[in-house]
Coordinates of C-alpha atoms and ligand atoms in Angstrom, one line a residue:
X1 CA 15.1 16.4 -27.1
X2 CA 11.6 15.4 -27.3
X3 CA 9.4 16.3 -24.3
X4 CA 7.2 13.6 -22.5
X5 CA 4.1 14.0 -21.4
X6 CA 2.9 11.4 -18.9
X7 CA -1.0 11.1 -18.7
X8 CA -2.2 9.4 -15.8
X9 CA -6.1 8.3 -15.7
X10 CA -7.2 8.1 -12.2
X11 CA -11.1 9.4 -12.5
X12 CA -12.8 6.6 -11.7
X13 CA -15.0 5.8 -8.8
X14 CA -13.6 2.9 -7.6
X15 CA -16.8 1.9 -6.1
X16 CA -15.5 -2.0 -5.1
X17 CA -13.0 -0.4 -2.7
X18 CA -16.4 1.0 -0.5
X19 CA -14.3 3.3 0.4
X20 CA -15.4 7.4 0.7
X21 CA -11.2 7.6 -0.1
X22 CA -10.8 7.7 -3.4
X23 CA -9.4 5.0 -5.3
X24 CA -5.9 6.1 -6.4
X25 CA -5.5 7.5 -2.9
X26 CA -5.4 4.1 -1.3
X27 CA -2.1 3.2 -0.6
X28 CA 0.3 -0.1 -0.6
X29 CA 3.7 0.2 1.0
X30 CA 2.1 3.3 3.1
X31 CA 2.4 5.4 -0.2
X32 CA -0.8 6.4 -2.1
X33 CA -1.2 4.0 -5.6
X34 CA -1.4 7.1 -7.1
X35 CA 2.1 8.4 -5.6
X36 CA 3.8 5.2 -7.1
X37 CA 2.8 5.8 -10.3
X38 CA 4.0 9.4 -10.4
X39 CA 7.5 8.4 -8.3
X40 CA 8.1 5.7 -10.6
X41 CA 7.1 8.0 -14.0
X42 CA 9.8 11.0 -12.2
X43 CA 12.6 8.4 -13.2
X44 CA 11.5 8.8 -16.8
X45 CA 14.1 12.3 -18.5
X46 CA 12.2 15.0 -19.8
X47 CA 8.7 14.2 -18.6
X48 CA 5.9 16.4 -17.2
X49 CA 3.4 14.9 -15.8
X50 CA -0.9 15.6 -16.1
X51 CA -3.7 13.6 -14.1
X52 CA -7.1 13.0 -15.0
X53 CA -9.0 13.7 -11.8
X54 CA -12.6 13.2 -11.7
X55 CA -14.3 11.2 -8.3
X56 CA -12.9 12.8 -5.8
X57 CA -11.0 14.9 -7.9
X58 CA -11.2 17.8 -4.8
X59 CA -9.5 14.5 -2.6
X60 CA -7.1 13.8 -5.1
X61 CA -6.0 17.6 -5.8
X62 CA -5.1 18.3 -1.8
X63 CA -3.3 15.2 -1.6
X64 CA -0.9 15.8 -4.0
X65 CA -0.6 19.7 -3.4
X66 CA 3.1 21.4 -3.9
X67 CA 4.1 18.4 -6.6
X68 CA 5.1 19.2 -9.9
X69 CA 2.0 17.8 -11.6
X70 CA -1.0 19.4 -14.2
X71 CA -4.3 18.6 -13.0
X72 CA -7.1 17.9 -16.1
X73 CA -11.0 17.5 -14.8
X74 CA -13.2 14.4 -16.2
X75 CA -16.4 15.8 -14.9
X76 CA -18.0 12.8 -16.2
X77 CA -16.1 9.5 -16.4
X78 CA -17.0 8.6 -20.2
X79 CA -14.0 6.3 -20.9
X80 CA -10.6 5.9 -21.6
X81 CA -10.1 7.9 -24.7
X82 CA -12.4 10.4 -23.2
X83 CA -10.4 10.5 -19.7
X84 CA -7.1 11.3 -21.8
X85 CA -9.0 13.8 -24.2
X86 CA -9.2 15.5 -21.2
X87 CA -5.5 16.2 -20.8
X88 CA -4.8 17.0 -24.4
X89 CA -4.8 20.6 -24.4
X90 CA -2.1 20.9 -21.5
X91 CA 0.0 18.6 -23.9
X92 CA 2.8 19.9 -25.9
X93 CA 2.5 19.7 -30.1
X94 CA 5.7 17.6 -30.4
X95 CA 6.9 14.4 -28.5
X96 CA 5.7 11.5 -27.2
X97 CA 2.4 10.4 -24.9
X98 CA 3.0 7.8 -22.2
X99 CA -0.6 6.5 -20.4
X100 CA -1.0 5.5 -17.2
X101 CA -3.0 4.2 -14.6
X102 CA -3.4 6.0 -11.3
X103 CA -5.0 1.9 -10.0
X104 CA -2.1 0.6 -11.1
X105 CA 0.4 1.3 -8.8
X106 CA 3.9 -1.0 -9.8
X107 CA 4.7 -0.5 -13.3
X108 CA 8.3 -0.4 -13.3
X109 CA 10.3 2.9 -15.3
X110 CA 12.3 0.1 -16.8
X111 CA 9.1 -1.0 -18.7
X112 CA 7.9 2.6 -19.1
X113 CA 10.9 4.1 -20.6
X114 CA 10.9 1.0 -22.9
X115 CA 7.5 2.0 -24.5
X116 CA 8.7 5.5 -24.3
X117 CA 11.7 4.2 -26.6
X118 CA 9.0 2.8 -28.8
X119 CA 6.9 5.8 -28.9
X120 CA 10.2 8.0 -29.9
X121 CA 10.7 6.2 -33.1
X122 CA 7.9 6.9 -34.0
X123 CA 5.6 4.0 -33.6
X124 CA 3.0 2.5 -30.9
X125 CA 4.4 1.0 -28.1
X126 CA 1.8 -1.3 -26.4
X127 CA 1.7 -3.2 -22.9
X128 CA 0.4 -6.7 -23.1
X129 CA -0.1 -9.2 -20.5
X130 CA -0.7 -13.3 -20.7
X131 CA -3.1 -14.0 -18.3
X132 CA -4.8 -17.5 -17.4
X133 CA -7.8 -15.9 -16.9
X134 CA -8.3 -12.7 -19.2
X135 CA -12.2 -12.5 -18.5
X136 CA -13.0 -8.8 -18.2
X137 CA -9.9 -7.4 -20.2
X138 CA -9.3 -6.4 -23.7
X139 CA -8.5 -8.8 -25.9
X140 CA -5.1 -8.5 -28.3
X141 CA -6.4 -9.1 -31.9
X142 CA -3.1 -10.1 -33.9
X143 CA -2.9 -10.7 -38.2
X144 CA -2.0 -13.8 -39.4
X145 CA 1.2 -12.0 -39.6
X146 CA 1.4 -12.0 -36.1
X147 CA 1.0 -8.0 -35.7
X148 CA -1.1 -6.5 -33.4
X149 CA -4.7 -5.1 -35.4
X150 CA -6.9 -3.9 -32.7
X151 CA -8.3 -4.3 -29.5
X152 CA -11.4 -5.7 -28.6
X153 CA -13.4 -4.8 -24.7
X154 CA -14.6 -8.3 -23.3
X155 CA -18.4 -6.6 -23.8
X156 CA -17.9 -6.3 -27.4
X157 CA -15.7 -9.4 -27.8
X158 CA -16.6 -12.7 -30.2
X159 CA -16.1 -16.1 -28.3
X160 CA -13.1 -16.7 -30.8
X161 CA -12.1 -13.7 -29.5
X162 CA -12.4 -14.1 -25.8
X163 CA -10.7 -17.0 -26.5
X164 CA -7.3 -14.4 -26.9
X165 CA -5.1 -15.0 -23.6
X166 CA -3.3 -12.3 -24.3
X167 CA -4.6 -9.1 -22.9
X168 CA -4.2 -5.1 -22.8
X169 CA -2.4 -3.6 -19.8
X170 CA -4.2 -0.5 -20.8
X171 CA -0.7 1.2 -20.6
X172 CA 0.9 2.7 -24.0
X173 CA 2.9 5.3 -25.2
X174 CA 3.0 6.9 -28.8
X175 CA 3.7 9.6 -30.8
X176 CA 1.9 13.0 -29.7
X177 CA 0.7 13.9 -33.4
X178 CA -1.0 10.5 -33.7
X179 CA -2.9 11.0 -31.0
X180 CA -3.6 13.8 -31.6
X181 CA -4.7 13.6 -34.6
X182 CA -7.0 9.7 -33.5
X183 CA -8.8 10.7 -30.4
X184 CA -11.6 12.9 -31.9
X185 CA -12.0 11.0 -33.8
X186 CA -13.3 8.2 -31.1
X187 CA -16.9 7.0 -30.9
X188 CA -19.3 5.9 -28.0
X189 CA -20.8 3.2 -30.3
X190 CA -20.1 0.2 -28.4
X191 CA -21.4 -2.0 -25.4
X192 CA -20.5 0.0 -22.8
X193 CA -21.3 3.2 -24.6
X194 CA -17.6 4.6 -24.0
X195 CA -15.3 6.5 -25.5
X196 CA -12.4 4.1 -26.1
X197 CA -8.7 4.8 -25.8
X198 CA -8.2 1.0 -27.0
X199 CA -9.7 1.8 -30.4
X200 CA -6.6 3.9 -31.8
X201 CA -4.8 0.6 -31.8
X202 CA -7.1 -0.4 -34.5
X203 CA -6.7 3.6 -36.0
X204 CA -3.0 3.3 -35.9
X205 CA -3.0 -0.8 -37.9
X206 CA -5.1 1.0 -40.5
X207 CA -2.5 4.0 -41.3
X208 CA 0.6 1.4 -41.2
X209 CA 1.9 2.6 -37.9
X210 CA 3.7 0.0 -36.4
X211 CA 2.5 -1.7 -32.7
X212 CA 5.1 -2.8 -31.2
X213 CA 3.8 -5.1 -28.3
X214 CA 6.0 -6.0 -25.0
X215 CA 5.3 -7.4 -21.6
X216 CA 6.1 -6.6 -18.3
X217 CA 9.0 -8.5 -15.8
X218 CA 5.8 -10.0 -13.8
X219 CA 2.1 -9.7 -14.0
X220 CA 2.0 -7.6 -10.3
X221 CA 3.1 -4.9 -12.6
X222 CA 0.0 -4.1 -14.3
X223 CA -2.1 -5.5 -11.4
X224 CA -4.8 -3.3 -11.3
X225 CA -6.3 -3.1 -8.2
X226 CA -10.1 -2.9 -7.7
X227 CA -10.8 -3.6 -4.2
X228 CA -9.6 -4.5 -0.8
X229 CA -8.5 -8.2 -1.4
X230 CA -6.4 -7.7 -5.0
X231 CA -5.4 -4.1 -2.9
X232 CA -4.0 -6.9 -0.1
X233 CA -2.5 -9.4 -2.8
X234 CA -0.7 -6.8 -4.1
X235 CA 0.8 -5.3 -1.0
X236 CA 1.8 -9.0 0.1
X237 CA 3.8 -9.0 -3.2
X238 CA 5.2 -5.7 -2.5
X239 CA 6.4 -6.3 0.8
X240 CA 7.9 -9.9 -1.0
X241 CA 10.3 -7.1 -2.6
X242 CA 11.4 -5.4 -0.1
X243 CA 12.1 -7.8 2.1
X244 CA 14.0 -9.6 -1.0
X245 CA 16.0 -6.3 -1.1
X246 CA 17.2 -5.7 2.4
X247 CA 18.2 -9.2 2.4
X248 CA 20.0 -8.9 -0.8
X249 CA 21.7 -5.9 1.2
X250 CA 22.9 -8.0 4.0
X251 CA 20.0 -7.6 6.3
X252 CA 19.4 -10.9 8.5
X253 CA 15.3 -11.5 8.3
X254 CA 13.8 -13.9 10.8
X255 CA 10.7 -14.1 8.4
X256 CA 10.8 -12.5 5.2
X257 CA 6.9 -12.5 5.3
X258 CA 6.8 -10.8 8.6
X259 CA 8.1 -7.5 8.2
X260 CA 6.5 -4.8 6.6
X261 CA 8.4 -2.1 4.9
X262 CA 6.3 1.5 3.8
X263 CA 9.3 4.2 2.7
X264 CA 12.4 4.3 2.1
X265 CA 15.2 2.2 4.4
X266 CA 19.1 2.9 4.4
X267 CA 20.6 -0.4 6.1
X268 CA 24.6 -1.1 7.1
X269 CA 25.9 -4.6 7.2
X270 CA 25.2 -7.5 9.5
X271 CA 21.5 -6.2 11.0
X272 CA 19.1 -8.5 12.2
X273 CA 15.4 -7.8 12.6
X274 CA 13.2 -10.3 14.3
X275 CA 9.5 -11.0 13.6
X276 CA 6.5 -8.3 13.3
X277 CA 9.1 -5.3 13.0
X278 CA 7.2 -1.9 11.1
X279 CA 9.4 0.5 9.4
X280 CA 7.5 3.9 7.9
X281 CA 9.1 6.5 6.2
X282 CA 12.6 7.3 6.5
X283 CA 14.7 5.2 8.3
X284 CA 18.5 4.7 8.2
X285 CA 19.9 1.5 10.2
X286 CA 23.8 1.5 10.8
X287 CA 25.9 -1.4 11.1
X288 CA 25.2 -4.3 13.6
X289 CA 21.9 -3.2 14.8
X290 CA 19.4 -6.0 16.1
X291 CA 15.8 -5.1 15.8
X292 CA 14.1 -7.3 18.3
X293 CA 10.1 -8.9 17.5
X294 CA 6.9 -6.3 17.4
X295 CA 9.5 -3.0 17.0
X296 CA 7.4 -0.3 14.9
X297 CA 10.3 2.3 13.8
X298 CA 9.5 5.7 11.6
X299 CA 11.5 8.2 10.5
X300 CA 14.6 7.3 12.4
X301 CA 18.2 7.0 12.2
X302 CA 19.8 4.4 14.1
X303 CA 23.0 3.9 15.1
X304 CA 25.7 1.3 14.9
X305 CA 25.9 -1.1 17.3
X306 CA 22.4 -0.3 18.7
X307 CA 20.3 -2.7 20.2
X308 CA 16.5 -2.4 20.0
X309 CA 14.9 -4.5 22.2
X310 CA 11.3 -6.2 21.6
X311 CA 8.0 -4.2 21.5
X312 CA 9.2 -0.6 21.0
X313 CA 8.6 2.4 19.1
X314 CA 10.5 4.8 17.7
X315 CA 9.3 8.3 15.7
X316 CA 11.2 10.7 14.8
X317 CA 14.1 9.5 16.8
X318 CA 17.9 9.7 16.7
X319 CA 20.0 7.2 18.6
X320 CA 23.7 7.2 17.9
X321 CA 26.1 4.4 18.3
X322 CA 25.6 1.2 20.4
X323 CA 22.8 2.3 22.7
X324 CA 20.6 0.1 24.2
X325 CA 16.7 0.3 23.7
X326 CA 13.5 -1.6 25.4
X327 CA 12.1 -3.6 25.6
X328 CA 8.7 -1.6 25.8
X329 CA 10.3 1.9 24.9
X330 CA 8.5 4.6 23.6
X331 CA 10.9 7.1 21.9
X332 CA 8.6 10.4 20.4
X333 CA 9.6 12.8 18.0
X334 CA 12.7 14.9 18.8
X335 CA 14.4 11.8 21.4
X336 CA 18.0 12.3 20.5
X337 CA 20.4 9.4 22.2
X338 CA 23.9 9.6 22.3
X339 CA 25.9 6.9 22.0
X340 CA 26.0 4.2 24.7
X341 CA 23.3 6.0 26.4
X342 CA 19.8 3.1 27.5
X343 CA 16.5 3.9 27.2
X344 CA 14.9 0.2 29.2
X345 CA 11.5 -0.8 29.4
X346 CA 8.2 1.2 30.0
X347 CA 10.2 4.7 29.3
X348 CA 8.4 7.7 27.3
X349 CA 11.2 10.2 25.8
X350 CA 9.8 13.1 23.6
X351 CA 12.3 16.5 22.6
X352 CA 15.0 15.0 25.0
X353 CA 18.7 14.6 24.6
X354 CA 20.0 12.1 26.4
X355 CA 23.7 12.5 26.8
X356 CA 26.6 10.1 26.2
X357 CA 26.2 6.5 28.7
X358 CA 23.0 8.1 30.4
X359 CA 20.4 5.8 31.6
X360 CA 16.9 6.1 31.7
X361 CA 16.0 2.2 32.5
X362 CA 12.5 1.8 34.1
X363 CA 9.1 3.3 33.9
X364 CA 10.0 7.1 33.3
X365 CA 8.5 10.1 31.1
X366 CA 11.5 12.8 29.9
X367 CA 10.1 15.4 28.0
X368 CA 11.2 18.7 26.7
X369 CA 14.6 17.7 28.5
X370 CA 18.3 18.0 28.0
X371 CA 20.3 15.0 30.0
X372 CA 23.9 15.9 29.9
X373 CA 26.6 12.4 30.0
X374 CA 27.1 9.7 32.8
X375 CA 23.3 10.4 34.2
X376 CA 21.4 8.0 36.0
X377 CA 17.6 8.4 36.3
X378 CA 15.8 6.3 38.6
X379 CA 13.1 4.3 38.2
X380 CA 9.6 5.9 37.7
X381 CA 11.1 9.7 37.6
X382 CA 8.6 11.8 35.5
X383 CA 9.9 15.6 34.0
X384 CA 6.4 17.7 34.8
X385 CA 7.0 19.5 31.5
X386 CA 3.7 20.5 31.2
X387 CA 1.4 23.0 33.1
X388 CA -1.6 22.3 32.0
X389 CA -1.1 25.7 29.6
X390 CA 2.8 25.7 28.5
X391 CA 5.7 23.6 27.9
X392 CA 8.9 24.0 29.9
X393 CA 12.4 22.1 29.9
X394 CA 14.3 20.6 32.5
X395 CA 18.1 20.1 32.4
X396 CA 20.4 17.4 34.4
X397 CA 24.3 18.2 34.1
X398 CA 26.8 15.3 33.5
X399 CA 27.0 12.6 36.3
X400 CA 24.0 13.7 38.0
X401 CA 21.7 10.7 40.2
X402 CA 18.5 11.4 40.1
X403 CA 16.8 9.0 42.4
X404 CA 14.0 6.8 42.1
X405 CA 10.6 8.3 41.6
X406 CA 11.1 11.9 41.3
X407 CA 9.3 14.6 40.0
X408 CA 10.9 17.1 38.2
X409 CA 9.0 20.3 37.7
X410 CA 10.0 22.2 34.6
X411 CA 11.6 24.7 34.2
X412 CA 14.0 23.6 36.4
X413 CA 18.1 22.3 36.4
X414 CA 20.3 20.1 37.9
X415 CA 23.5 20.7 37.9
X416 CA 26.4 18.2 36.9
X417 CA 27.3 15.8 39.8
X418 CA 24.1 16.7 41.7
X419 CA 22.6 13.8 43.7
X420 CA 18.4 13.9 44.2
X421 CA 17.2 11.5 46.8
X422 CA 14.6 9.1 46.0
X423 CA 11.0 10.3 46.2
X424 CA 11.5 14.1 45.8
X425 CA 9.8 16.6 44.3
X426 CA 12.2 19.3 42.5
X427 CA 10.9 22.3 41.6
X428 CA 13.9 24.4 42.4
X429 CA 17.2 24.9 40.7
X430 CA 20.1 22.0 42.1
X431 CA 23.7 23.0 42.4
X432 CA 26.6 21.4 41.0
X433 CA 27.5 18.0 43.3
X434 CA 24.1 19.3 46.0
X435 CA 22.3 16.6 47.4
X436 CA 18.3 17.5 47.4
X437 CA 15.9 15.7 48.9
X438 CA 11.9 17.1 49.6
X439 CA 10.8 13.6 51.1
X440 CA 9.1 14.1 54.7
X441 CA 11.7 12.4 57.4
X442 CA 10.5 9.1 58.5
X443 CA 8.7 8.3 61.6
X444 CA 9.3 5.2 63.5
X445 CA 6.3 4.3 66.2
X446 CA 6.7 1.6 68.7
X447 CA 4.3 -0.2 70.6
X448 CA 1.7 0.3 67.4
X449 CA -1.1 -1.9 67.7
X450 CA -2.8 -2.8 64.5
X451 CA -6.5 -2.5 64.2
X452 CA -8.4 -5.5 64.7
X453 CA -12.3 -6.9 63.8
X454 CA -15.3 -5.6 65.3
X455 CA -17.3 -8.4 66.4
Ligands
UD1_501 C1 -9.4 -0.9 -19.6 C2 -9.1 -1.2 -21.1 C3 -9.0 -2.7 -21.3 C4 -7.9 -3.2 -20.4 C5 -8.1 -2.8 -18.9 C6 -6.9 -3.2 -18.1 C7 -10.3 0.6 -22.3 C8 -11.5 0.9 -23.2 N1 -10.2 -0.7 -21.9 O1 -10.7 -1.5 -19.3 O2 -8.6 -2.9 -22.6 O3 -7.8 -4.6 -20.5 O4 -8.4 -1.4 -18.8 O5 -7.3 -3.0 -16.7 O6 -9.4 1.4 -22.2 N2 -10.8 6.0 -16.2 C9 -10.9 7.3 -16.2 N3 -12.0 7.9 -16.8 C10 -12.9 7.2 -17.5 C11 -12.8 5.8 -17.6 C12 -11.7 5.2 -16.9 O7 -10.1 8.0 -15.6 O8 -13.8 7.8 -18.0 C13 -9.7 5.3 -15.5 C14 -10.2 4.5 -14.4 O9 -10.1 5.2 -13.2 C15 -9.2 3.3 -14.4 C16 -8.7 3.2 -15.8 O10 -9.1 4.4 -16.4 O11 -8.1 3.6 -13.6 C17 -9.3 2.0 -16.5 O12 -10.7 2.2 -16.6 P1 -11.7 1.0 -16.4 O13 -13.1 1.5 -16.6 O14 -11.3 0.2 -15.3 O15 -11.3 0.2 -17.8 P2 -11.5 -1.3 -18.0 O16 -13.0 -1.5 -18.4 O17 -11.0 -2.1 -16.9
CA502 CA1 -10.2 -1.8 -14.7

């Protein structure tokens, strides 16, 4: 089999952004631009992939660092053909060349591995857009005939030319010899002074190989994006899609415009999500789970049955089967519910496993804990996990009480059935089925006069 190499240009400056991120690293759906483009190109068989790094290149490098990608430096951005020059020695002798854009982040691998196609029999596959308004692009120069002849930059573009509606995506793919064999053979003489990818379209017309041009499902996937309002468009657009495809999947959407998706999300059947809801990263969603307004959820697994009231957040959570969440809950990295067990409103979990029908319901921090079954915290109980220097756990058996307000000083354990009267302080190990209380006993005065004014 043929190998592919995937070149993606991502050099430029990106100077509309005004941005001291680089270009490519700017993200829609949460995932760098340049990340979509080489997820999407992974689908593609047999393909390594090399990226022409020049702004920021140093950026670009560490952001990507441990992914199976060839880096090629553009220490000075002198155009297209230039940029992919650049890459040509890390490219192998036979196959095919697919170019990309690192700023244009949603070409599909449907539409790449049909250029690919192209490419592998041996002619020039071509991306080409319609637009209503191709001011700025290359225009498609076809024969009489109807085949494509070259490509002309806006700069250097006739008015009959500019004319041409139809415009280049800038995205190709051909055979690796013919490239090869063109791009030194590139010149700067021109408007802008560049070195040209575009003009091997013209090269290849000349020597009879055929260009075989073909368009993309929508225009949003050769959007380019320049700067922070075509970087919003495009994102609104995205987010279109997703929502489209969890509701495809079943998902019930309040507002398909008002939920934002950025990873990957694993739903059941019959979930509803409410308005404003944020999921990041990886989250799973079992069956019958309600996601109530203003919910930001990443990397999460949720349960079946579960219930997630309005205004909470959940990171790095995992809450089994019909629990009961919120509203205003804050569930930190390592919260681990069981099922049935209720997290309610103004409570802070973080590294705590909260056992099987436990309750945590108002205003309480559990930290670095382990909360056997059947427990009942009180309201506004805080685990003092931390010591100003170290971390330490606490641990409640099954069907322990734990009265309202209590501080519990880690390390310390409460054993199954144990009862803790309101108010305490514990900072000392609680027997099995023990009441504790550390309150000071009440004093009732009689005859107490209340101060009164000073005249
Ligand atoms: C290019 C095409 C044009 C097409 C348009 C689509 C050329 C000569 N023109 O024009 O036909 O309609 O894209 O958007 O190819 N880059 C580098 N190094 C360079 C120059 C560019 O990496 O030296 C990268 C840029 O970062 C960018 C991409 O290549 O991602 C396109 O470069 P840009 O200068 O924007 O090309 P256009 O003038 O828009
Ligand atoms: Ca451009």
């Amino acid at each position: 089999m043929n190998t592919l190499d995937i070149v993606i240009l991502a050099a430029g400056q990106g100077s509309r952004m005004k941005s001291t991120l680089p270009k490519v690293l700017h993200t829609i759906g949460g995932k760098p631009m340049l990340q979509h483009v080489i997820d999407s190109a992974k689908a593609l068989e047999n393909a390594r992939t090399h990226i022409v790094i020049g702004h920021g290149a140093q950026q670009v490098e560490t952001a990507l660092s441990g992914q199976a990608v060839q880096f090629s430096l553009q220490a000075e951005q002198l155009g297209t053909g230039h940029a992919v020059a650049q890459a040509m020695p890390n490219i192998s002798d036979n196959g095919v060349v697919l170019v990309l854009y690192g700023d244009v982040p949603l070409t599909r691998p449907e539409t790449m591995a049909e250029l690919v196609k192209i490419a592998e029999r041996g002619q020039f596959g071509l991306l080409t857009v319609n637009l209503a308004d191709p001011t700025g692009y290359g225009r498609i120069v076809r024969s009489d005939a109807g085949d494509v002849v070259a490509i002309v930059e806006h700069k250097d573009a006739s008015d009959a030319q500019r004319a041409i509606t139809e415009v280049n995506t800038g995205i190709l793919a051909l055979p690796t010899a013919l490239l090869r064999e063109w791009i030194p053979q590139l010149s700067a003489n021109n408007a802008q002074g560049e070195y040209y990818l575009t003009d091997i379209i013209a090269m290849a017309a000349e020597q009879g190989v055929r260009i075989q041009a073909i368009q993309p499902a929508t225009e949003q996937e050769v959007q380019g994006v320049n700067n922070r309002l075509q970087q919003a468009e495009l994102e609104r657009w995205y987010q279109r899609r997703q929502a489209e495809a969890l509701m495809l999947d079943g998902v019930s959407l309040a507002d398909p415009a008002r939920i934002d998706v950025r990873g990957e999300v694993s739903v059941g059947h019959d979930v509803a999500i409410d308005i404003n809801v944020i999921l990041e990263g990886k989250v799973e969603i079992g069956d019958n789970v309600t996601i109530e307004a203003n919910c930001i959820i990443k990397d999460s697994v949720i349960g079946c049955g579960t219930h997630i009231k309005a205004n909470s957040l959940l990171d790095e959570a995992v809450v089994a089967d019909n629990c009961d969440i919120g509203p205003f809950a804050r569930l930190r990295p390592g919260s681990h519910l069981a099922n049935n067990a209720k997290i309610g409103n103004f409570v802070e979990t973080k590294k705590a496993n909260i056992g099987e029908g436990s309750k945590v319901n108002h205003l309480s921090y559990i930290g670095d804990a382990e909360v056997g079954a059947d427990v009942n915290v009180g309201a506004g109980t805080i685990t003092c996990n931390y010591d100003g220097v170290n971390k330490s756990t606490t641990e409640i058996g099954d069907g322990a009480f734990i009265g309202s307000n209590t501080a519990l000083v880690a390390p310390v354990k409460v054993g199954a059935g144990a009862t803790i009267g309101a108010g305490s302080t514990i900072t000392k190990e609680v027997q099995a089925d023990q009441l504790a209380i550390t309150r000071a006993k009440q004093t009732n005065l009689n005859n107490w006069q209340r101060p009164v004014k000073k005249s």
